[in-house]
Amino acid sequence: MSWKTYNQRIVRYPEFGFSIDLSLMDLSDSDYDMLSPKIDKAFADMAALESGAIANPDEQRMVGHYWLRNPSIAPTPEIQREITEPLESLKAFAEQVHTGVVVPPGGGTFERVLLIGIGGSALGPQLVSEALGQNAKLPLFFLDNTDPAGIDHTLGKLASLGLATTLVLVISKSGGTPETRNGMMETKAAYDAAGLDFGKHTVAITGTGSKLDQFADAHGFIARFPMEDWVGGRTSVLSTVGLVPAALQGIQIDELLSGAAAMDAETRRADVSTNASMQLAIAWYCVGNGKGEKDMVVLPYKDSLVLFSKYLQQLVMESLGKEKDLDGNTVHQGIAVYGNKGSTDQHAYIQQLRDGLNNFFATFIEVRQGRSGPSIEVEPGNTSADFLQGFLRGTRKALYESGRKSITISIPEVTPFQLGSLIALFERAVSFYASLVHINAYHQPGVEAGKKAAGVFLNLLNQVRGHLTADAKTAAEMAYETDSDPEDAYHCLVHLANNGEVQMALGDKPEDDTFQL
């Protein structure tokens, strides 16, 4: 570490109090020189993407999440309207809910929101809610999995608070995502059982003409907001997906968009030395030898940003974790992301980070203001904020002394503007890095493969159900009858047994277990 290196490897945007310090990544001028052709191409690729080129060749789609915070750069007037008109509509809708114009059919006002979604349709809103929704006008609850126990817990909590005054948001671009569909149907059943009209309590955020759009129309949903095919789930937090729930909470969504637009303006410039997103992408490339050989540990030193590492996990890993490059070569790219919050990690996995495998680099998120208002001294001369800063600086230094590299990103406080800027910073870094390693950051074939495999299992499960009798059968016998693999048949049978559909008798080994109605 040196003062000279610190001054050379820091990028600052004084207009909104942002800085990124890469002085502990040990980047050399030769690293930048070596990557110069790739960097030039990444800038060109980004310019083409923002101008409306097909950036997702597998699906022949444009990628337009950057237009959401600056519609004037969208490639056509039609797309500009697809951004501005829903934005005005959702603001008006939120205001109508807050002022009692839009109300539950049984009277009163809506007092809370249940959001049903998965992946980016839940993670983005969860991040925004956790970071900014402490004093929400309408608190947010989530169904973001198809776990029945989790569904029962959340719906039970809402039932005690009042389903009649709970507004439901269902978010799915296609309307066919099983987890979201399941959550919606479970919630509808709860409303039906309570004698409530589910549609009169519900809003859909979905693609025009989708299965969910059709369901919403048939069931008389209160409102529908569009999701465009040029916005991917993991980059949808500044679209209707994130803005509708944020507006309902009373969060300043214009400031969220302004923060993202301000970061975009800085990182759109083709100047490596002042481009924080490109600097991030270069650091990721160099620390992992262009192959993702080091994991990224994200450590926000602020409770309200506890979900930021989880949010980045999807953004980075779903975007960059690819088997093939754009030429069809097998490359197995990706960067693993995990993290918690500081200084919690002083008492969790910092021990391994410093003394264990050197298979990572850290990304510290510093929030300079400890609290708004006066602080007490928790010991003579020091406040809680002093300790938090001390743990951040001390951990950073201790890691580097042990050969562990790190990046430190600093913002003045957690506000809608600053959160928007952080989101935009990493979105563009992901796009740049994808270009540097020549992959498609905007599709997810691995996710689709998992969905198809789940469908195969569900089909077999129903076949197994149809072959169950009062006579005891082993997994091998069931596999013979259903023309399936014995292990697959066994897992179907065990699932049915544990959910009360069949009786199971244990043998010495799984092959000896029997199942019967």
Coordinates of C-alpha atoms in Angstrom, one line a residue:
M1 CA 0.0 0.0 0.0
S2 CA 1.2 3.5 -0.8
W3 CA -0.2 7.0 -0.8
K4 CA 0.9 7.3 -4.5
T5 CA -0.9 4.1 -5.5
Y6 CA -4.1 5.2 -3.7
N7 CA -4.1 8.5 -5.6
Q8 CA -3.5 6.7 -8.9
R9 CA -6.1 4.0 -8.4
I10 CA -9.1 6.0 -7.1
V11 CA -12.0 7.2 -9.2
R12 CA -14.2 9.9 -7.7
Y13 CA -17.5 11.5 -8.8
P14 CA -17.6 14.6 -6.4
E15 CA -21.0 15.7 -7.8
F16 CA -22.7 12.9 -5.9
G17 CA -20.1 11.9 -3.4
F18 CA -19.1 8.5 -5.0
S19 CA -15.6 7.0 -5.1
I20 CA -14.1 3.6 -5.9
D21 CA -10.7 2.7 -4.6
L22 CA -8.8 -0.1 -6.5
S23 CA -5.4 0.6 -4.9
L24 CA -5.4 -2.8 -3.1
M25 CA -6.0 -4.8 -6.3
D26 CA -2.4 -4.4 -7.4
L27 CA -3.3 -3.4 -11.0
S28 CA -0.4 -2.3 -13.1
D29 CA -0.2 -0.1 -16.2
S30 CA 0.7 -3.2 -18.2
D31 CA -2.6 -4.8 -17.2
Y32 CA -4.4 -1.9 -18.8
D33 CA -2.1 -2.0 -21.9
M34 CA -2.7 -5.7 -22.3
L35 CA -6.4 -5.3 -22.2
S36 CA -6.5 -2.2 -24.4
P37 CA -8.1 -3.9 -27.5
K38 CA -10.7 -5.7 -25.4
I39 CA -11.5 -2.4 -23.6
D40 CA -12.0 -0.6 -26.8
K41 CA -14.3 -3.3 -28.0
A42 CA -16.2 -3.3 -24.7
F43 CA -16.9 0.5 -25.1
A44 CA -18.0 -0.1 -28.7
D45 CA -20.3 -3.0 -27.7
M46 CA -21.9 -0.8 -25.0
A47 CA -22.5 2.0 -27.4
A48 CA -24.1 -0.4 -29.8
L49 CA -26.2 -1.9 -27.0
E50 CA -27.5 1.4 -25.9
S51 CA -28.3 2.4 -29.4
G52 CA -30.6 -0.6 -29.8
A53 CA -28.5 -3.3 -31.4
I54 CA -29.3 -6.9 -30.8
A55 CA -27.3 -7.5 -27.6
N56 CA -28.9 -10.9 -26.8
P57 CA -28.3 -12.9 -30.0
D58 CA -29.7 -16.2 -28.6
E59 CA -33.1 -14.6 -28.2
Q60 CA -32.7 -11.9 -30.9
R61 CA -33.5 -9.2 -28.3
M62 CA -32.4 -5.7 -27.6
V63 CA -31.2 -5.0 -24.0
G64 CA -32.7 -1.8 -22.7
H65 CA -32.4 -1.4 -19.0
Y66 CA -30.2 1.6 -19.5
W67 CA -33.0 3.4 -21.3
L68 CA -35.2 3.1 -18.2
R69 CA -33.5 6.0 -16.4
N70 CA -33.0 8.1 -19.5
P71 CA -35.8 7.4 -22.1
S72 CA -34.4 10.1 -24.4
I73 CA -31.6 7.6 -25.5
A74 CA -34.0 4.8 -26.3
P75 CA -33.7 4.0 -30.1
T76 CA -37.3 4.7 -31.1
P77 CA -40.2 7.0 -30.0
E78 CA -42.3 3.9 -29.4
I79 CA -39.8 2.5 -26.8
Q80 CA -39.6 5.9 -25.2
R81 CA -43.4 5.8 -24.7
E82 CA -43.1 2.3 -23.3
I83 CA -41.0 3.7 -20.6
T84 CA -42.5 7.1 -19.8
E85 CA -46.2 6.2 -20.0
P86 CA -46.1 3.3 -17.5
L87 CA -43.9 5.4 -15.2
E88 CA -46.6 8.1 -15.1
S89 CA -49.3 5.5 -14.7
L90 CA -47.6 3.8 -11.8
K91 CA -47.0 7.1 -10.0
A92 CA -50.7 8.0 -10.4
F93 CA -51.7 4.5 -9.2
A94 CA -49.6 4.7 -6.1
E95 CA -51.0 8.1 -5.3
Q96 CA -54.5 6.8 -5.7
V97 CA -53.8 4.0 -3.2
H98 CA -52.2 6.4 -0.7
T99 CA -55.0 8.9 -0.9
G100 CA -57.8 6.3 -0.7
V101 CA -59.1 6.6 -4.3
V102 CA -58.2 3.0 -5.0
V103 CA -59.5 1.0 -2.0
P104 CA -60.4 -2.6 -1.1
P105 CA -63.9 -3.6 -2.1
G106 CA -64.9 -4.2 1.6
G107 CA -64.0 -0.7 2.6
G108 CA -61.1 0.9 4.4
T109 CA -57.8 1.5 2.7
F110 CA -54.9 -0.8 1.6
E111 CA -52.4 -1.0 4.5
R112 CA -49.7 -3.3 3.2
V113 CA -48.5 -5.1 0.0
L114 CA -47.8 -8.7 -0.7
L115 CA -45.4 -9.1 -3.6
I116 CA -45.4 -12.5 -5.4
G117 CA -42.4 -13.0 -7.7
I118 CA -39.1 -14.9 -8.0
G119 CA -35.5 -14.1 -9.0
G120 CA -35.1 -10.5 -10.2
S121 CA -38.8 -10.0 -9.8
A122 CA -38.4 -10.3 -6.1
L123 CA -34.7 -9.7 -5.3
G124 CA -34.7 -6.1 -6.8
P125 CA -37.8 -5.0 -4.8
Q126 CA -36.4 -6.8 -1.7
L127 CA -33.2 -4.8 -2.0
V128 CA -35.0 -1.5 -2.4
S129 CA -37.4 -2.2 0.4
E130 CA -34.7 -3.3 2.9
A131 CA -32.4 -0.3 2.0
L132 CA -35.1 2.4 1.8
G133 CA -38.4 1.2 3.1
Q134 CA -37.9 1.6 6.8
N135 CA -40.8 4.2 7.1
A136 CA -42.9 2.8 4.2
K137 CA -46.4 4.0 3.7
L138 CA -47.3 0.4 2.8
P139 CA -45.0 -2.2 4.2
L140 CA -43.9 -5.0 1.9
F141 CA -44.3 -8.8 2.3
F142 CA -42.9 -11.4 -0.1
L143 CA -43.7 -14.8 -1.5
D144 CA -40.5 -15.6 -3.5
N145 CA -40.4 -19.4 -3.4
T146 CA -42.8 -22.3 -3.8
D147 CA -42.1 -23.6 -0.3
P148 CA -45.5 -24.5 1.2
A149 CA -44.3 -23.8 4.7
G150 CA -43.0 -20.4 3.8
I151 CA -46.2 -19.6 1.9
D152 CA -48.3 -20.6 4.9
H153 CA -46.1 -18.6 7.3
T154 CA -46.5 -15.4 5.2
L155 CA -50.2 -15.8 4.4
G156 CA -50.8 -16.6 8.1
K157 CA -49.1 -13.4 9.1
L158 CA -51.1 -11.4 6.6
A159 CA -54.3 -13.1 7.7
S160 CA -53.7 -11.9 11.2
L161 CA -53.1 -8.3 9.9
G162 CA -56.0 -8.4 7.5
L163 CA -56.1 -9.9 4.0
A164 CA -59.0 -7.6 3.2
T165 CA -56.6 -4.6 3.4
T166 CA -53.7 -6.3 1.7
L167 CA -52.8 -5.3 -1.9
V168 CA -51.2 -8.1 -3.9
L169 CA -48.6 -7.6 -6.7
V170 CA -48.0 -10.5 -9.0
I171 CA -44.8 -10.1 -11.1
S172 CA -43.9 -12.4 -14.0
K173 CA -43.0 -11.4 -17.5
S174 CA -44.4 -14.6 -19.1
G175 CA -46.9 -15.4 -16.5
G176 CA -45.8 -19.0 -16.8
T177 CA -43.1 -19.0 -14.1
P178 CA -44.1 -22.0 -11.9
E179 CA -43.0 -20.5 -8.6
T180 CA -44.8 -17.2 -9.1
R181 CA -47.9 -19.0 -10.5
N182 CA -47.9 -21.3 -7.4
G183 CA -47.7 -18.4 -5.0
M184 CA -50.5 -16.6 -6.8
M185 CA -52.8 -19.6 -6.8
E186 CA -52.0 -20.3 -3.1
T187 CA -52.8 -16.6 -2.3
K188 CA -56.0 -16.7 -4.3
A189 CA -57.1 -19.8 -2.4
A190 CA -56.5 -17.9 0.9
Y191 CA -58.6 -14.9 -0.4
D192 CA -61.3 -17.2 -1.6
A193 CA -61.4 -19.0 1.7
A194 CA -61.8 -15.7 3.5
G195 CA -64.7 -14.8 1.2
L196 CA -62.7 -12.0 -0.6
D197 CA -62.5 -11.2 -4.3
F198 CA -58.9 -11.9 -5.1
G199 CA -59.0 -9.9 -8.4
K200 CA -60.2 -6.7 -6.6
H201 CA -57.1 -6.9 -4.4
T202 CA -54.5 -7.6 -7.0
V203 CA -52.2 -5.9 -9.6
A204 CA -50.2 -7.7 -12.3
I205 CA -46.9 -6.7 -13.7
T206 CA -46.4 -8.8 -16.8
G207 CA -45.8 -8.9 -20.5
T208 CA -48.7 -7.8 -22.7
G209 CA -50.8 -10.8 -23.7
S210 CA -49.0 -13.2 -21.3
K211 CA -50.7 -15.9 -19.3
L212 CA -50.7 -13.7 -16.3
D213 CA -52.1 -10.8 -18.4
Q214 CA -54.9 -13.0 -19.5
F215 CA -55.6 -14.3 -16.0
A216 CA -55.6 -10.7 -14.7
D217 CA -58.1 -9.7 -17.3
A218 CA -60.3 -12.7 -16.6
H219 CA -60.3 -12.1 -12.9
G220 CA -60.8 -8.4 -12.9
F221 CA -57.4 -7.3 -11.4
I222 CA -57.3 -3.7 -10.2
A223 CA -54.5 -2.7 -12.6
R224 CA -51.9 -4.1 -15.0
F225 CA -48.4 -2.7 -15.7
P226 CA -46.3 -3.9 -18.6
M227 CA -42.9 -5.7 -18.6
E228 CA -41.0 -5.3 -21.9
D229 CA -39.0 -8.1 -23.5
W230 CA -36.0 -5.9 -23.7
V231 CA -35.7 -5.8 -19.9
G232 CA -34.3 -8.9 -18.2
G233 CA -35.4 -10.0 -14.7
R234 CA -32.0 -9.4 -13.1
T235 CA -31.8 -5.9 -14.5
S236 CA -35.5 -5.0 -13.9
V237 CA -35.4 -3.2 -10.6
L238 CA -35.6 0.2 -12.2
S239 CA -38.5 -0.9 -14.4
T240 CA -42.2 -1.4 -13.4
V241 CA -41.0 -4.5 -11.5
G242 CA -39.2 -2.4 -8.9
L243 CA -40.8 1.0 -9.3
V244 CA -44.4 -0.1 -8.6
P245 CA -43.6 -1.6 -5.2
A246 CA -41.2 1.2 -4.4
A247 CA -43.8 3.8 -5.3
L248 CA -46.4 2.1 -3.1
Q249 CA -44.0 2.2 -0.2
G250 CA -43.6 6.0 -0.7
I251 CA -40.0 5.7 -1.9
Q252 CA -38.8 8.5 -4.1
I253 CA -38.5 6.6 -7.4
D254 CA -37.5 9.7 -9.4
E255 CA -34.4 9.9 -7.2
L256 CA -33.7 6.2 -7.7
L257 CA -33.8 6.8 -11.5
S258 CA -31.7 10.0 -11.2
G259 CA -29.0 8.2 -9.3
A260 CA -28.8 5.5 -11.9
A261 CA -28.8 8.1 -14.7
A262 CA -26.0 10.1 -13.0
M263 CA -23.8 6.9 -12.8
D264 CA -24.7 6.0 -16.4
A265 CA -23.5 9.4 -17.5
E266 CA -20.2 9.0 -15.8
T267 CA -19.6 5.4 -16.9
R268 CA -20.8 5.9 -20.5
R269 CA -17.6 7.9 -21.2
A270 CA -15.0 5.9 -23.1
D271 CA -12.2 7.0 -20.7
V272 CA -10.8 4.1 -18.7
S273 CA -9.2 6.4 -16.1
T274 CA -12.5 8.0 -15.0
N275 CA -14.9 5.1 -15.7
A276 CA -15.7 3.3 -12.5
S277 CA -17.7 0.5 -14.1
M278 CA -14.9 -0.2 -16.6
Q279 CA -12.4 -0.1 -13.7
L280 CA -14.4 -2.7 -11.9
A281 CA -14.6 -4.9 -14.9
I282 CA -10.9 -4.7 -15.5
A283 CA -10.2 -5.5 -11.9
W284 CA -12.5 -8.6 -12.1
Y285 CA -10.7 -9.7 -15.2
C286 CA -7.2 -9.3 -13.9
V287 CA -7.8 -10.8 -10.4
G288 CA -9.4 -13.9 -12.0
N289 CA -7.1 -14.1 -15.0
G290 CA -10.0 -13.6 -17.3
K291 CA -11.5 -16.9 -16.1
G292 CA -13.3 -16.0 -12.9
E293 CA -10.6 -17.8 -10.8
K294 CA -11.4 -15.7 -7.7
D295 CA -14.7 -15.4 -5.9
M296 CA -16.2 -12.0 -5.1
V297 CA -17.0 -11.4 -1.4
V298 CA -19.3 -8.4 -1.1
L299 CA -19.1 -6.7 2.3
P300 CA -21.5 -3.7 2.8
Y301 CA -20.8 -1.9 6.1
K302 CA -24.4 -0.9 6.6
D303 CA -27.4 -2.8 7.9
S304 CA -29.7 -1.4 5.2
L305 CA -27.5 -2.8 2.5
V306 CA -27.6 -6.4 3.9
L307 CA -29.3 -7.7 0.7
F308 CA -26.9 -6.0 -1.7
S309 CA -24.6 -9.1 -1.8
K310 CA -27.6 -11.3 -2.5
Y311 CA -28.8 -8.9 -5.3
L312 CA -25.3 -8.9 -6.8
Q313 CA -25.2 -12.7 -6.6
Q314 CA -28.0 -12.9 -9.2
L315 CA -26.9 -10.0 -11.3
V316 CA -23.3 -11.2 -11.6
M317 CA -23.7 -15.0 -11.5
E318 CA -26.7 -15.3 -13.8
S319 CA -25.2 -12.8 -16.3
L320 CA -21.6 -14.1 -16.3
G321 CA -21.9 -17.8 -15.5
K322 CA -21.9 -19.3 -19.0
E323 CA -20.7 -22.5 -20.5
K324 CA -20.2 -21.1 -24.1
D325 CA -18.8 -17.9 -25.4
L326 CA -20.4 -15.9 -28.3
D327 CA -18.6 -18.1 -30.8
G328 CA -19.9 -21.4 -29.3
N329 CA -16.6 -22.3 -27.6
T330 CA -16.7 -24.0 -24.2
V331 CA -15.3 -21.5 -21.7
H332 CA -17.2 -22.1 -18.4
Q333 CA -17.0 -18.4 -17.4
G334 CA -18.4 -16.8 -14.3
I335 CA -17.6 -15.1 -11.0
A336 CA -19.0 -16.6 -7.8
V337 CA -20.5 -14.0 -5.4
Y338 CA -21.3 -14.2 -1.7
G339 CA -21.2 -12.0 1.3
N340 CA -22.9 -10.7 4.4
K341 CA -22.4 -7.3 6.1
G342 CA -19.8 -5.6 8.1
S343 CA -19.0 -5.8 10.9
T344 CA -21.0 -9.0 11.3
D345 CA -18.3 -10.8 9.3
Q346 CA -15.7 -9.9 11.9
H347 CA -17.4 -12.8 13.8
A348 CA -18.2 -15.0 10.8
Y349 CA -16.0 -15.8 7.9
I350 CA -13.3 -13.1 8.0
Q351 CA -11.2 -15.7 9.8
Q352 CA -11.1 -17.9 6.7
L353 CA -10.8 -14.9 4.4
R354 CA -7.6 -13.8 6.1
D355 CA -6.0 -17.2 7.0
G356 CA -7.7 -19.8 4.7
L357 CA -7.8 -20.3 1.0
N358 CA -6.8 -17.2 -1.0
N359 CA -9.5 -17.8 -3.6
F360 CA -11.4 -14.5 -3.5
F361 CA -11.2 -10.7 -3.6
A362 CA -13.3 -8.5 -1.4
T363 CA -15.6 -5.6 -2.3
F364 CA -16.2 -3.3 0.6
I365 CA -19.2 -0.9 0.5
E366 CA -18.5 2.0 2.7
V367 CA -21.3 4.4 3.8
R368 CA -19.5 7.4 5.2
Q369 CA -22.3 8.8 7.4
G370 CA -22.9 6.7 10.4
R371 CA -26.2 8.1 11.4
S372 CA -28.2 11.3 10.9
G373 CA -28.1 13.1 14.2
P374 CA -25.8 13.1 17.2
S375 CA -24.0 10.1 18.5
I376 CA -23.0 9.1 22.0
E377 CA -19.5 7.9 22.9
V378 CA -19.7 4.2 23.5
E379 CA -16.2 4.4 25.0
P380 CA -14.2 7.6 25.8
G381 CA -13.6 9.4 22.5
N382 CA -15.3 6.9 20.2
T383 CA -18.8 6.4 18.8
S384 CA -20.4 3.3 17.2
A385 CA -19.7 4.9 13.8
D386 CA -16.0 5.1 14.7
F387 CA -16.0 1.4 15.5
L388 CA -17.7 0.5 12.2
Q389 CA -15.2 2.6 10.2
G390 CA -12.4 1.0 12.2
F391 CA -13.6 -2.5 11.5
L392 CA -13.8 -1.7 7.8
R393 CA -10.4 -0.1 7.5
G394 CA -8.8 -2.7 9.8
T395 CA -10.3 -5.7 8.0
R396 CA -9.3 -4.2 4.6
K397 CA -5.7 -3.7 5.8
A398 CA -5.4 -7.1 7.5
L399 CA -6.6 -8.9 4.4
Y400 CA -4.1 -7.1 2.2
E401 CA -1.3 -7.8 4.5
S402 CA -2.2 -11.5 4.1
G403 CA -2.1 -11.2 0.3
R404 CA -5.9 -10.7 -0.1
K405 CA -7.0 -8.1 -2.6
S406 CA -10.0 -5.8 -2.3
I407 CA -12.0 -2.9 -3.8
T408 CA -13.6 -0.2 -1.7
I409 CA -16.7 1.6 -2.9
S410 CA -17.8 4.6 -0.9
I411 CA -21.1 6.6 -0.9
P412 CA -22.1 9.3 1.5
E413 CA -25.3 7.7 2.8
V414 CA -28.0 5.3 1.7
T415 CA -30.6 7.3 -0.2
P416 CA -32.7 6.5 -3.3
F417 CA -30.2 8.4 -5.4
Q418 CA -27.2 6.6 -4.0
L419 CA -28.8 3.2 -4.3
G420 CA -29.7 3.9 -7.9
S421 CA -26.1 4.8 -8.6
L422 CA -24.8 1.6 -7.1
I423 CA -27.2 -0.5 -9.1
A424 CA -26.2 1.2 -12.3
L425 CA -22.5 0.9 -11.5
F426 CA -22.6 -2.9 -11.2
E427 CA -25.0 -3.3 -14.2
R428 CA -22.6 -1.6 -16.5
A429 CA -19.6 -3.4 -15.0
V430 CA -21.3 -6.7 -15.7
S431 CA -21.9 -5.6 -19.3
F432 CA -18.3 -4.5 -19.8
Y433 CA -16.9 -7.7 -18.2
A434 CA -19.1 -9.8 -20.5
S435 CA -17.6 -8.1 -23.5
L436 CA -14.0 -8.5 -22.1
V437 CA -14.6 -12.3 -21.9
H438 CA -16.8 -12.5 -25.0
I439 CA -20.0 -14.0 -23.6
N440 CA -23.7 -13.3 -23.8
A441 CA -24.6 -11.7 -20.4
Y442 CA -28.3 -11.5 -21.2
H443 CA -29.5 -15.1 -21.5
Q444 CA -29.8 -17.9 -19.0
P445 CA -29.7 -21.4 -20.6
G446 CA -28.7 -23.0 -17.3
V447 CA -31.8 -21.7 -15.6
E448 CA -34.0 -23.0 -18.5
A449 CA -32.3 -26.4 -18.3
G450 CA -33.2 -26.6 -14.6
K451 CA -36.8 -25.7 -15.4
K452 CA -37.0 -28.4 -18.1
A453 CA -35.5 -31.0 -15.7
A454 CA -38.1 -30.1 -13.1
G455 CA -40.8 -30.6 -15.7
V456 CA -39.5 -34.1 -16.4
F457 CA -39.6 -34.9 -12.7
L458 CA -43.2 -33.6 -12.3
N459 CA -44.3 -35.7 -15.3
L460 CA -42.8 -38.8 -13.7
L461 CA -44.3 -37.9 -10.3
N462 CA -47.8 -38.0 -11.8
Q463 CA -47.1 -41.3 -13.6
V464 CA -46.0 -42.8 -10.3
R465 CA -49.2 -41.5 -8.6
G466 CA -51.2 -43.3 -11.3
H467 CA -49.4 -46.6 -10.7
L468 CA -49.8 -46.7 -6.9
T469 CA -52.0 -49.4 -5.5
A470 CA -52.7 -51.1 -2.2
D471 CA -50.0 -53.6 -3.0
A472 CA -46.6 -52.7 -1.7
K473 CA -44.0 -51.9 -4.4
T474 CA -40.3 -51.1 -4.5
A475 CA -38.8 -48.3 -6.4
A476 CA -37.4 -50.8 -9.0
E477 CA -40.9 -52.2 -9.5
M478 CA -42.3 -48.7 -9.9
A479 CA -39.5 -47.8 -12.3
Y480 CA -40.3 -50.9 -14.5
E481 CA -44.0 -49.9 -14.6
T482 CA -43.2 -46.2 -15.5
D483 CA -40.2 -46.9 -17.7
S484 CA -38.0 -44.7 -15.6
D485 CA -34.8 -44.7 -13.6
P486 CA -35.2 -46.5 -10.2
E487 CA -33.6 -43.6 -8.3
D488 CA -35.9 -41.1 -9.9
A489 CA -38.9 -43.3 -9.1
Y490 CA -37.6 -43.7 -5.5
H491 CA -37.4 -39.9 -5.0
C492 CA -41.0 -39.6 -6.3
L493 CA -42.2 -42.2 -3.9
V494 CA -40.4 -40.7 -0.9
H495 CA -41.8 -37.3 -1.7
L496 CA -45.3 -38.7 -1.8
A497 CA -44.8 -40.6 1.4
N498 CA -43.5 -37.5 3.2
N499 CA -46.6 -35.6 2.1
G500 CA -49.1 -38.1 3.2
E501 CA -50.1 -39.7 -0.1
V502 CA -48.6 -43.1 0.4
Q503 CA -47.3 -45.3 3.2
M504 CA -43.6 -46.2 3.3
A505 CA -42.0 -49.2 4.9
L506 CA -38.2 -48.9 5.4
G507 CA -36.0 -51.8 4.5
D508 CA -32.3 -52.3 5.1
K509 CA -31.4 -50.2 2.0
P510 CA -33.5 -47.8 -0.2
E511 CA -33.9 -50.6 -2.7
D512 CA -35.7 -52.6 0.0
D513 CA -38.2 -49.8 0.9
T514 CA -41.8 -50.4 -0.1
F515 CA -44.6 -48.1 -0.9
Q516 CA -48.4 -48.6 -1.0
L517 CA -51.6 -46.6 -0.8

